[in-house]
Amino acid sequence: MSRHDFDPKTVTPDGRPPAKARLFDGTREGPYRGSVEGEALAAQVTVLAYGNDEPGTGPVLHVHPYDEVFVVQQGRARFFVGEAVIDAGAGDTVLGPAGVPHRFVNLGPGRLQTLDIHLSPRWIQTDLE
């Protein structure tokens, strides 16, 4: 599939150099394996690697002042976003809109692994539980 969504001549590079940062260390214990704040890359997104092997567990109810996008890479999760309940599996993407409390749990069986994309150069969060 070939895409031609815009004319490249209409975009002027802003001068930022390419950047690299390590997202996670596979030997690190706990559900949060690591994060890269957008500030480290001069970018407007922060990325977290989250995973757990225990069905029924997940992050506490929390809220952000910006959108968060969850990409389920492995396993199955139940997301609680405001009043909505959304079941998602590997390959699914879920939106947590700015200002809407959310959390998720591993539905099992096995490992849940997500990439959590914060549309902010910094991870800003208020836990509600």
Short mmCIF file of N, CA and C in Angstrom, two decimals:
data_model
loop_
_atom_site.label_atom_id
_atom_site.label_comp_id
_atom_site.label_asym_id
_atom_site.label_seq_id
_atom_site.Cartn_x
_atom_site.Cartn_y
_atom_site.Cartn_z
N MET A 1 0.84 -1.17 0.00
CA MET A 1 0.00 0.00 0.00
C MET A 1 0.89 1.24 0.00
N SER A 2 0.68 2.08 -0.94
CA SER A 2 1.43 3.32 -1.05
C SER A 2 0.57 4.47 -0.55
N ARG A 3 1.15 5.36 0.26
CA ARG A 3 0.40 6.50 0.80
C ARG A 3 1.04 7.80 0.34
N HIS A 4 0.21 8.76 0.05
CA HIS A 4 0.64 10.10 -0.34
C HIS A 4 -0.33 11.09 0.29
N ASP A 5 -0.24 11.26 1.62
CA ASP A 5 -1.19 12.07 2.37
C ASP A 5 -0.91 13.57 2.35
N PHE A 6 0.30 13.95 1.99
CA PHE A 6 0.64 15.38 1.95
C PHE A 6 1.81 15.57 1.01
N ASP A 7 2.05 16.81 0.64
CA ASP A 7 3.18 17.16 -0.21
C ASP A 7 4.37 17.46 0.69
N PRO A 8 5.43 16.65 0.66
CA PRO A 8 6.59 16.88 1.53
C PRO A 8 7.19 18.28 1.40
N LYS A 9 6.99 18.93 0.27
CA LYS A 9 7.52 20.28 0.09
C LYS A 9 6.82 21.31 0.97
N THR A 10 5.67 20.92 1.57
CA THR A 10 4.92 21.86 2.41
C THR A 10 5.37 21.83 3.87
N VAL A 11 6.31 20.97 4.23
CA VAL A 11 6.77 20.85 5.61
C VAL A 11 8.23 21.28 5.70
N THR A 12 8.48 22.21 6.60
CA THR A 12 9.85 22.68 6.82
C THR A 12 10.39 22.05 8.10
N PRO A 13 11.52 21.33 8.04
CA PRO A 13 12.10 20.76 9.26
C PRO A 13 12.33 21.86 10.30
N ASP A 14 12.10 21.54 11.58
CA ASP A 14 12.23 22.55 12.63
C ASP A 14 13.62 22.60 13.25
N GLY A 15 14.54 21.81 12.74
CA GLY A 15 15.92 21.89 13.21
C GLY A 15 16.28 20.92 14.31
N ARG A 16 15.30 20.18 14.84
CA ARG A 16 15.63 19.21 15.89
C ARG A 16 16.42 18.06 15.29
N PRO A 17 17.44 17.61 16.00
CA PRO A 17 18.19 16.44 15.50
C PRO A 17 17.45 15.16 15.86
N PRO A 18 17.74 14.06 15.18
CA PRO A 18 17.20 12.78 15.61
C PRO A 18 17.66 12.51 17.04
N ALA A 19 16.88 11.72 17.79
CA ALA A 19 17.22 11.45 19.19
C ALA A 19 16.89 10.01 19.52
N LYS A 20 17.53 9.52 20.56
CA LYS A 20 17.30 8.15 21.03
C LYS A 20 17.27 8.15 22.54
N ALA A 21 16.37 7.34 23.11
CA ALA A 21 16.30 7.15 24.56
C ALA A 21 15.84 5.72 24.80
N ARG A 22 16.31 5.10 25.87
CA ARG A 22 15.93 3.72 26.18
C ARG A 22 14.60 3.71 26.92
N LEU A 23 13.62 2.96 26.39
CA LEU A 23 12.29 2.90 26.98
C LEU A 23 12.26 1.96 28.17
N PHE A 24 12.83 0.77 28.07
CA PHE A 24 12.76 -0.15 29.19
C PHE A 24 13.93 -1.10 29.21
N ASP A 25 14.13 -1.64 30.41
CA ASP A 25 15.14 -2.65 30.67
C ASP A 25 14.37 -3.93 30.97
N GLY A 26 14.52 -4.94 30.14
CA GLY A 26 13.78 -6.18 30.30
C GLY A 26 14.03 -6.91 31.60
N THR A 27 15.07 -6.55 32.33
CA THR A 27 15.37 -7.21 33.60
C THR A 27 14.75 -6.48 34.78
N ARG A 28 14.17 -5.32 34.56
CA ARG A 28 13.59 -4.51 35.65
C ARG A 28 12.34 -5.19 36.20
N GLU A 29 12.21 -5.21 37.51
CA GLU A 29 11.05 -5.81 38.17
C GLU A 29 9.89 -4.82 38.23
N GLY A 30 8.68 -5.34 38.42
CA GLY A 30 7.50 -4.50 38.59
C GLY A 30 6.79 -4.23 37.28
N PRO A 31 5.58 -3.68 37.36
CA PRO A 31 4.79 -3.48 36.15
C PRO A 31 5.28 -2.35 35.25
N TYR A 32 5.83 -1.29 35.84
CA TYR A 32 6.34 -0.20 35.02
C TYR A 32 7.79 -0.48 34.70
N ARG A 33 8.04 -0.90 33.48
CA ARG A 33 9.39 -1.29 33.07
C ARG A 33 10.24 -0.08 32.71
N GLY A 34 9.59 1.04 32.42
CA GLY A 34 10.34 2.24 32.09
C GLY A 34 9.49 3.23 31.35
N SER A 35 10.05 4.41 31.15
CA SER A 35 9.36 5.45 30.41
C SER A 35 10.38 6.36 29.75
N VAL A 36 9.93 7.02 28.71
CA VAL A 36 10.73 8.04 28.04
C VAL A 36 9.86 9.28 27.96
N GLU A 37 10.27 10.32 28.66
CA GLU A 37 9.54 11.58 28.59
C GLU A 37 9.90 12.28 27.29
N GLY A 38 8.90 12.90 26.69
CA GLY A 38 9.10 13.60 25.43
C GLY A 38 10.21 14.63 25.49
N GLU A 39 10.40 15.23 26.66
CA GLU A 39 11.46 16.24 26.81
C GLU A 39 12.82 15.66 26.47
N ALA A 40 13.03 14.36 26.74
CA ALA A 40 14.32 13.72 26.45
C ALA A 40 14.56 13.62 24.95
N LEU A 41 13.49 13.65 24.18
CA LEU A 41 13.59 13.53 22.72
C LEU A 41 13.22 14.83 22.01
N ALA A 42 12.95 15.88 22.76
CA ALA A 42 12.45 17.14 22.20
C ALA A 42 11.17 16.88 21.42
N ALA A 43 10.29 16.04 22.02
CA ALA A 43 9.04 15.66 21.37
C ALA A 43 7.85 15.97 22.29
N GLN A 44 6.67 15.89 21.74
CA GLN A 44 5.46 16.22 22.48
C GLN A 44 4.72 14.99 23.01
N VAL A 45 5.39 13.84 23.07
CA VAL A 45 4.77 12.62 23.62
C VAL A 45 5.71 11.96 24.61
N THR A 46 5.11 11.32 25.62
CA THR A 46 5.84 10.53 26.60
C THR A 46 5.33 9.10 26.46
N VAL A 47 6.23 8.12 26.51
CA VAL A 47 5.85 6.73 26.31
C VAL A 47 6.23 5.91 27.54
N LEU A 48 5.29 5.08 28.00
CA LEU A 48 5.54 4.18 29.14
C LEU A 48 5.39 2.74 28.67
N ALA A 49 6.21 1.86 29.21
CA ALA A 49 6.07 0.42 28.99
C ALA A 49 5.48 -0.15 30.28
N TYR A 50 4.31 -0.78 30.17
CA TYR A 50 3.63 -1.35 31.33
C TYR A 50 3.32 -2.81 31.05
N GLY A 51 3.46 -3.64 32.06
CA GLY A 51 3.08 -5.04 31.90
C GLY A 51 2.95 -5.73 33.24
N ASN A 52 2.06 -6.72 33.31
CA ASN A 52 1.97 -7.54 34.51
C ASN A 52 1.46 -8.92 34.13
N ASP A 53 1.75 -9.88 34.97
CA ASP A 53 1.39 -11.27 34.73
C ASP A 53 0.23 -11.73 35.61
N GLU A 54 -0.37 -10.83 36.38
CA GLU A 54 -1.37 -11.21 37.36
C GLU A 54 -2.76 -10.70 36.97
N PRO A 55 -3.64 -11.59 36.51
CA PRO A 55 -4.99 -11.17 36.18
C PRO A 55 -5.66 -10.45 37.36
N GLY A 56 -6.42 -9.42 37.01
CA GLY A 56 -7.12 -8.63 38.02
C GLY A 56 -6.35 -7.44 38.53
N THR A 57 -5.08 -7.31 38.13
CA THR A 57 -4.28 -6.19 38.62
C THR A 57 -4.01 -5.19 37.49
N GLY A 58 -3.71 -3.96 37.90
CA GLY A 58 -3.39 -2.90 36.97
C GLY A 58 -3.21 -1.60 37.71
N PRO A 59 -2.99 -0.51 36.99
CA PRO A 59 -2.80 0.79 37.63
C PRO A 59 -4.04 1.24 38.39
N VAL A 60 -3.84 2.08 39.40
CA VAL A 60 -4.96 2.65 40.14
C VAL A 60 -5.69 3.68 39.28
N LEU A 61 -6.92 4.01 39.66
CA LEU A 61 -7.68 5.04 38.97
C LEU A 61 -6.89 6.35 39.04
N HIS A 62 -6.72 6.98 37.88
CA HIS A 62 -5.94 8.22 37.83
C HIS A 62 -6.45 9.08 36.68
N VAL A 63 -5.91 10.28 36.57
CA VAL A 63 -6.33 11.22 35.53
C VAL A 63 -5.13 12.04 35.09
N HIS A 64 -5.18 12.49 33.83
CA HIS A 64 -4.13 13.34 33.25
C HIS A 64 -4.77 14.59 32.64
N PRO A 65 -4.02 15.68 32.51
CA PRO A 65 -4.56 16.88 31.87
C PRO A 65 -4.40 16.83 30.34
N TYR A 66 -4.12 15.68 29.78
CA TYR A 66 -3.93 15.48 28.34
C TYR A 66 -4.44 14.08 27.99
N ASP A 67 -4.62 13.81 26.70
CA ASP A 67 -5.04 12.48 26.25
C ASP A 67 -3.94 11.45 26.50
N GLU A 68 -4.40 10.20 26.75
CA GLU A 68 -3.48 9.06 26.83
C GLU A 68 -4.01 7.98 25.89
N VAL A 69 -3.12 7.40 25.10
CA VAL A 69 -3.48 6.34 24.17
C VAL A 69 -2.78 5.07 24.62
N PHE A 70 -3.56 4.00 24.76
CA PHE A 70 -3.03 2.70 25.19
C PHE A 70 -2.98 1.78 23.99
N VAL A 71 -1.85 1.12 23.78
CA VAL A 71 -1.70 0.13 22.73
C VAL A 71 -1.47 -1.21 23.43
N VAL A 72 -2.44 -2.12 23.30
CA VAL A 72 -2.29 -3.45 23.90
C VAL A 72 -1.42 -4.28 22.97
N GLN A 73 -0.25 -4.66 23.46
CA GLN A 73 0.68 -5.43 22.66
C GLN A 73 0.53 -6.93 22.88
N GLN A 74 0.17 -7.31 24.09
CA GLN A 74 0.05 -8.72 24.44
C GLN A 74 -1.02 -8.87 25.51
N GLY A 75 -1.82 -9.93 25.42
CA GLY A 75 -2.82 -10.22 26.44
C GLY A 75 -4.13 -9.49 26.22
N ARG A 76 -4.91 -9.43 27.31
CA ARG A 76 -6.23 -8.80 27.27
C ARG A 76 -6.40 -7.92 28.50
N ALA A 77 -7.08 -6.78 28.30
CA ALA A 77 -7.28 -5.83 29.40
C ALA A 77 -8.72 -5.34 29.40
N ARG A 78 -9.17 -4.95 30.58
CA ARG A 78 -10.45 -4.26 30.73
C ARG A 78 -10.12 -2.84 31.18
N PHE A 79 -10.53 -1.88 30.35
CA PHE A 79 -10.29 -0.47 30.62
C PHE A 79 -11.56 0.15 31.20
N PHE A 80 -11.40 0.95 32.22
CA PHE A 80 -12.47 1.72 32.82
C PHE A 80 -12.13 3.19 32.55
N VAL A 81 -12.86 3.81 31.63
CA VAL A 81 -12.59 5.18 31.20
C VAL A 81 -13.85 5.98 31.43
N GLY A 82 -13.83 6.80 32.48
CA GLY A 82 -15.07 7.49 32.86
C GLY A 82 -16.11 6.44 33.20
N GLU A 83 -17.27 6.50 32.56
CA GLU A 83 -18.35 5.54 32.79
C GLU A 83 -18.26 4.33 31.85
N ALA A 84 -17.36 4.38 30.87
CA ALA A 84 -17.25 3.30 29.87
C ALA A 84 -16.37 2.16 30.37
N VAL A 85 -16.74 0.95 29.97
CA VAL A 85 -15.93 -0.24 30.20
C VAL A 85 -15.59 -0.81 28.83
N ILE A 86 -14.30 -0.95 28.53
CA ILE A 86 -13.85 -1.37 27.21
C ILE A 86 -12.91 -2.56 27.36
N ASP A 87 -13.25 -3.69 26.76
CA ASP A 87 -12.35 -4.84 26.73
C ASP A 87 -11.51 -4.75 25.47
N ALA A 88 -10.20 -4.96 25.62
CA ALA A 88 -9.28 -4.83 24.49
C ALA A 88 -8.24 -5.93 24.55
N GLY A 89 -7.81 -6.38 23.38
CA GLY A 89 -6.79 -7.41 23.28
C GLY A 89 -5.63 -6.96 22.43
N ALA A 90 -4.65 -7.83 22.29
CA ALA A 90 -3.45 -7.53 21.51
C ALA A 90 -3.84 -6.96 20.15
N GLY A 91 -3.26 -5.82 19.83
CA GLY A 91 -3.55 -5.14 18.58
C GLY A 91 -4.56 -4.02 18.70
N ASP A 92 -5.27 -3.94 19.83
CA ASP A 92 -6.27 -2.88 20.03
C ASP A 92 -5.63 -1.63 20.64
N THR A 93 -6.27 -0.50 20.36
CA THR A 93 -5.84 0.80 20.87
C THR A 93 -7.04 1.44 21.58
N VAL A 94 -6.80 2.03 22.75
CA VAL A 94 -7.86 2.63 23.55
C VAL A 94 -7.45 4.06 23.90
N LEU A 95 -8.42 4.98 23.84
CA LEU A 95 -8.17 6.39 24.19
C LEU A 95 -8.70 6.69 25.58
N GLY A 96 -7.88 7.32 26.39
CA GLY A 96 -8.29 7.92 27.65
C GLY A 96 -8.24 9.43 27.46
N PRO A 97 -9.39 10.08 27.24
CA PRO A 97 -9.39 11.52 26.97
C PRO A 97 -8.89 12.35 28.16
N ALA A 98 -8.36 13.49 27.88
CA ALA A 98 -7.89 14.42 28.91
C ALA A 98 -8.98 14.69 29.93
N GLY A 99 -8.62 14.65 31.21
CA GLY A 99 -9.54 14.98 32.27
C GLY A 99 -10.52 13.88 32.65
N VAL A 100 -10.48 12.72 31.98
CA VAL A 100 -11.39 11.62 32.28
C VAL A 100 -10.64 10.56 33.09
N PRO A 101 -11.07 10.27 34.32
CA PRO A 101 -10.40 9.25 35.12
C PRO A 101 -10.43 7.89 34.42
N HIS A 102 -9.33 7.14 34.56
CA HIS A 102 -9.25 5.84 33.91
C HIS A 102 -8.29 4.91 34.66
N ARG A 103 -8.48 3.63 34.40
CA ARG A 103 -7.60 2.57 34.90
C ARG A 103 -7.85 1.36 34.03
N PHE A 104 -7.01 0.33 34.20
CA PHE A 104 -7.24 -0.92 33.49
C PHE A 104 -6.68 -2.07 34.30
N VAL A 105 -7.19 -3.27 33.99
CA VAL A 105 -6.72 -4.49 34.66
C VAL A 105 -6.44 -5.56 33.63
N ASN A 106 -5.53 -6.44 33.98
CA ASN A 106 -5.21 -7.61 33.17
C ASN A 106 -6.38 -8.59 33.29
N LEU A 107 -6.96 -8.98 32.15
CA LEU A 107 -8.04 -9.95 32.16
C LEU A 107 -7.53 -11.40 32.14
N GLY A 108 -6.24 -11.59 31.81
CA GLY A 108 -5.69 -12.94 31.75
C GLY A 108 -6.30 -13.72 30.60
N PRO A 109 -5.89 -14.94 30.40
CA PRO A 109 -4.79 -15.55 31.15
C PRO A 109 -3.46 -15.02 30.63
N GLY A 110 -2.45 -15.06 31.47
CA GLY A 110 -1.11 -14.67 31.05
C GLY A 110 -0.82 -13.19 31.16
N ARG A 111 0.24 -12.81 30.47
CA ARG A 111 0.80 -11.47 30.56
C ARG A 111 -0.04 -10.44 29.80
N LEU A 112 -0.15 -9.26 30.40
CA LEU A 112 -0.67 -8.07 29.73
C LEU A 112 0.51 -7.14 29.52
N GLN A 113 0.72 -6.70 28.29
CA GLN A 113 1.80 -5.75 27.99
C GLN A 113 1.21 -4.62 27.16
N THR A 114 1.41 -3.38 27.63
CA THR A 114 0.90 -2.22 26.91
C THR A 114 2.01 -1.19 26.69
N LEU A 115 1.81 -0.37 25.68
CA LEU A 115 2.56 0.88 25.51
C LEU A 115 1.55 1.97 25.78
N ASP A 116 1.86 2.85 26.70
CA ASP A 116 0.96 3.93 27.09
C ASP A 116 1.57 5.23 26.60
N ILE A 117 0.86 5.88 25.68
CA ILE A 117 1.38 7.08 25.02
C ILE A 117 0.66 8.30 25.59
N HIS A 118 1.43 9.14 26.28
CA HIS A 118 0.91 10.37 26.89
C HIS A 118 1.17 11.52 25.91
N LEU A 119 0.14 12.22 25.53
CA LEU A 119 0.31 13.32 24.59
C LEU A 119 0.77 14.58 25.33
N SER A 120 1.98 14.46 25.87
CA SER A 120 2.59 15.52 26.66
C SER A 120 4.10 15.27 26.70
N PRO A 121 4.90 16.32 26.75
CA PRO A 121 6.34 16.11 26.86
C PRO A 121 6.77 15.62 28.24
N ARG A 122 5.83 15.62 29.23
CA ARG A 122 6.11 15.12 30.58
C ARG A 122 4.96 14.25 31.05
N TRP A 123 5.27 13.29 31.91
CA TRP A 123 4.25 12.43 32.53
C TRP A 123 3.68 13.20 33.71
N ILE A 124 2.41 13.59 33.62
CA ILE A 124 1.72 14.35 34.66
C ILE A 124 0.48 13.55 35.05
N GLN A 125 0.35 13.19 36.32
CA GLN A 125 -0.73 12.31 36.72
C GLN A 125 -1.17 12.62 38.15
N THR A 126 -2.48 12.49 38.40
CA THR A 126 -3.03 12.54 39.75
C THR A 126 -3.76 11.23 40.00
N ASP A 127 -3.30 10.48 41.02
CA ASP A 127 -3.95 9.23 41.41
C ASP A 127 -5.21 9.56 42.22
N LEU A 128 -6.28 8.83 41.95
CA LEU A 128 -7.56 9.09 42.59
C LEU A 128 -7.93 8.00 43.60
N GLU A 129 -7.12 6.99 43.74
CA GLU A 129 -7.36 5.90 44.71
C GLU A 129 -6.19 5.84 45.67
#
